[in-house]
Amino acid sequence: MSPILAIAIKDLRTFTRQRASLFFTFVWPLVVAVLFGVLFGGSDRPTPRLPIVVADEDGTPASKAFVDRLVVRDTFEAVRASREEALEAVRKGQRIAAVILRPGFGEASSRMFYGAPPEVELVTDPSRQAERGMLEGLLMQQGAERMQSLFTNPAGSRQSVQQALGERKKAPSGGSPGLETFLGQLDTFLGTPDSQQVVPGGSTAAGATWEPLRITRSDLQRERTGPRNGYEVTFPQAMLWAVFGCVMAFGTTFASERVRGTLVRLHVAPLSRGAVLLGKSLAAFFAILIVESLLITLGVVGFGLRPSSWGLLAVAIACTAAAFVGIILLLASMAHTEQGIGGMAPAVMMPLYLLGGAMIPLMFMPPWLAGLGYLSPVRWAIIALEGAVWRDFGLAEMVVPCAILLMVAVITFVIGARRQEAD
Amino acid sequence: MLVLTHIVKRYGTRVAVNDLSIEVRPGEILGLLGPNGAGKSTTMHVATGLLRPDAGSVSIGTHGPPSSPMARRRLGFAPQSLAVYDLLSAEENLAFFGQLYGLSGASLQARVDASLAFVGLGDRRRDRVGTYSGGMKRRLNIAAAVLHEPELVLLDEPTVGVDPQSRNAIFDSIETLKAQGRTLVYSTHYMEEAVRLCDRVAIIDAGKVLALDTVPALIRAHAGVPVLHVRVAGRDVVSETRDPLAELNRLSAEAPVESFHVEAPTLEQVFLSLTGRTLRD
């Protein structure tokens, strides 16, 4: 076995026997990837249904119809209960919210374009405030569907319109003549055959199937113009955190060889100082390759990652590893003790990680700060890794980030090696 | 076997080694004796090629300077620090160091086995070095230096911080190496180690060789004469003499001798006479 390879294997062996290093190069990045993947909506599985409880205190056909529609919605997992039972279920944390239809709901529903609207009381679990806004939105959506029914059931709606028109006419003078005119014309329209013609579900003309807003769902991941799920964003970032762990672990081995005197023994052996550096760099390179490959494998097997190009991913990983091996060598040449490396490496690396977008998403940064990110090799590593995972980069698009990473590798390696040589 | 000629090594304005010249003969144990900071380790590092001298030259046998791979293959060095990997076992440490010298396969395994047996660590070969005592690490440090069977072995204070049992084991190992015909350079600040092990001793202080010879010759030349303490007829007589026995006979002829002892000169006195200080200063 060549001495260079022997040094590399020795370093990898000692690396695998340091539990703290292993934790920070593999376990911690994985935890970060999974945690943030979940927070960013990581899974491509269906959104879980919101568990709610519904109490109908009105008991009119209109309120019953509202509850029926609520129960069958696929966004809710709703159960019916009395007001007391509903509040108890929320208090015990069994349901995240109680939707209570107050008395008068049905009567208010029959009024068109005037008077107080139907009232729904929403009682939420204080610990589930995050879902409250979503719930309110969904209830407003269901309320708007009342307008849709105006056209999908012309006969029933005409009755409501006529009732509203009658009430407006009985009202004291000073009402709204414009509203009465509108209701009259609407009544006339609902009585015509045109309003009955269109088959529900059709889409070619106005009439029975009119909708206030149609939302067309477009699944980005299936068109591969975006990440399939949050994990495809968080795993490349986690891979960079794994690299950070390697920087710390292997940067420290240079210092510990020096402090413990083993570097003396390596330098007395019949091999050049360049060979010693090469062997130690090779160990760091292999370690980065291994942890990145392991994380990607776990991402594919357990979290639905589907890299768009395995070949380009391998290139991105190799270029990232090369760049950071150079950085390790440079950092190791700047500090002579383990404590020195332990203090300096985070101080240097953290800003690079911050600017590179590995700590907080670039979208949260002011533009000038996000622009500075291009000075960080972390940014280019993330671009390269994301390019191969979900950005659908071709070879031409991968050239720039990879070339920059290799340039970083060469510059830092040469400077680091010269500084070590002169030491 | 090792020739250092007019070596000068400076650290900034401080001169660590000052025009030092030594020739180590094949098969001998040459001791470098001096207090801490005398320049012993710097001399060792220059001799092994770890440090480039500011002036002077180093030659290892006929193989040239220590920077040449041929010379390095014939050189074994046990640094003062415990230059072994705590996270590896003794066996893994030695196998790794052997690979650096081109050993592999059965020959590597044989050398690892022999080296572990040589320093008495065969039964702990698979234990991680981090679990070893200081003395065991010192022994492994020596095993790593002699694993590739070098002709010249440099041991830099190999007994620092070890228990008496391990110290004796290290002495035995060194005597075995000498018996095998290897040349050794042994740096120490313990006078008794130099006396026990070394064929010749170089007294070093402030980066200079103050004297270099066998221990008896150094004592004869620099430590003065033995001192005879005699109690004769109720009085104490102290006399410096090169022949204590003759002096004792002379005194006993004058009156009955009640008691006596001879204070033989030591290397400590050699150092004191050469530097005006003791080794412990």
Short mmCIF file of C-alpha atoms in Angstrom, two decimals, chain A residues 1-4 6-8 10-11 13-15 17-18 257 259-273 280, chain B residues 45 48-50 69 72-73 75 77-79 81-89 92 96-97 99-101 104 128 141 144-145:
data_model
loop_
_atom_site.label_atom_id
_atom_site.label_comp_id
_atom_site.label_asym_id
_atom_site.label_seq_id
_atom_site.Cartn_x
_atom_site.Cartn_y
_atom_site.Cartn_z
CA MET A 1 0.00 0.00 0.00
CA SER A 2 1.36 3.41 -0.85
CA PRO A 3 2.25 5.62 2.11
CA ILE A 4 -0.21 8.26 0.85
CA ALA A 6 -1.87 4.49 4.31
CA ILE A 7 -2.10 8.02 5.72
CA ALA A 8 -5.56 8.48 4.20
CA LYS A 10 -5.31 5.97 9.04
CA ASP A 11 -7.05 9.36 9.12
CA ARG A 13 -10.01 5.19 10.71
CA THR A 14 -9.36 7.70 13.47
CA PHE A 15 -12.19 9.86 12.11
CA ARG A 17 -13.61 6.44 15.99
CA GLN A 18 -14.49 9.94 17.12
CA GLU A 257 -0.67 15.62 14.54
CA VAL A 259 0.67 18.99 18.84
CA ARG A 260 1.01 15.30 19.65
CA GLY A 261 4.22 14.90 17.68
CA THR A 262 2.97 12.32 15.20
CA LEU A 263 3.60 14.81 12.41
CA VAL A 264 7.29 14.63 13.38
CA ARG A 265 7.21 10.90 12.84
CA LEU A 266 5.51 11.33 9.46
CA HIS A 267 8.13 13.86 8.41
CA VAL A 268 11.01 11.63 9.48
CA ALA A 269 9.63 8.79 7.33
CA PRO A 270 10.95 8.49 3.78
CA LEU A 271 8.17 10.42 2.10
CA SER A 272 7.91 14.04 1.11
CA ARG A 273 5.88 16.62 3.02
CA LYS A 280 -4.31 13.68 4.77
CA HIS B 45 15.60 17.48 15.04
CA THR B 48 16.74 13.76 11.63
CA GLY B 49 16.15 16.46 9.02
CA LEU B 50 13.08 17.86 10.77
CA PRO B 69 14.99 8.97 1.32
CA ARG B 72 15.65 8.26 6.20
CA ARG B 73 15.10 4.56 5.70
CA LEU B 75 16.96 6.31 10.57
CA PHE B 77 13.39 8.44 15.73
CA ALA B 78 11.43 8.36 18.97
CA PRO B 79 10.48 11.97 19.67
CA SER B 81 6.37 13.64 22.75
CA LEU B 82 4.30 10.45 22.60
CA ALA B 83 4.04 10.30 18.84
CA VAL B 84 1.41 7.57 18.56
CA TYR B 85 -2.29 7.67 17.79
CA ASP B 86 -4.53 7.21 20.83
CA LEU B 87 -7.51 6.16 18.73
CA LEU B 88 -5.64 3.28 17.10
CA SER B 89 -4.48 0.08 18.74
CA GLU B 92 -2.65 -0.53 14.04
CA PHE B 96 0.66 2.26 9.82
CA PHE B 97 4.20 3.39 10.59
CA GLN B 99 3.63 1.11 5.71
CA LEU B 100 5.31 4.51 5.65
CA TYR B 101 8.62 2.63 5.30
CA SER B 104 3.63 -4.71 3.66
CA ARG B 128 -6.48 1.33 21.89
CA ASN B 141 6.94 5.13 20.91
CA ALA B 144 7.55 2.60 16.29
CA ALA B 145 11.08 3.97 15.95
#
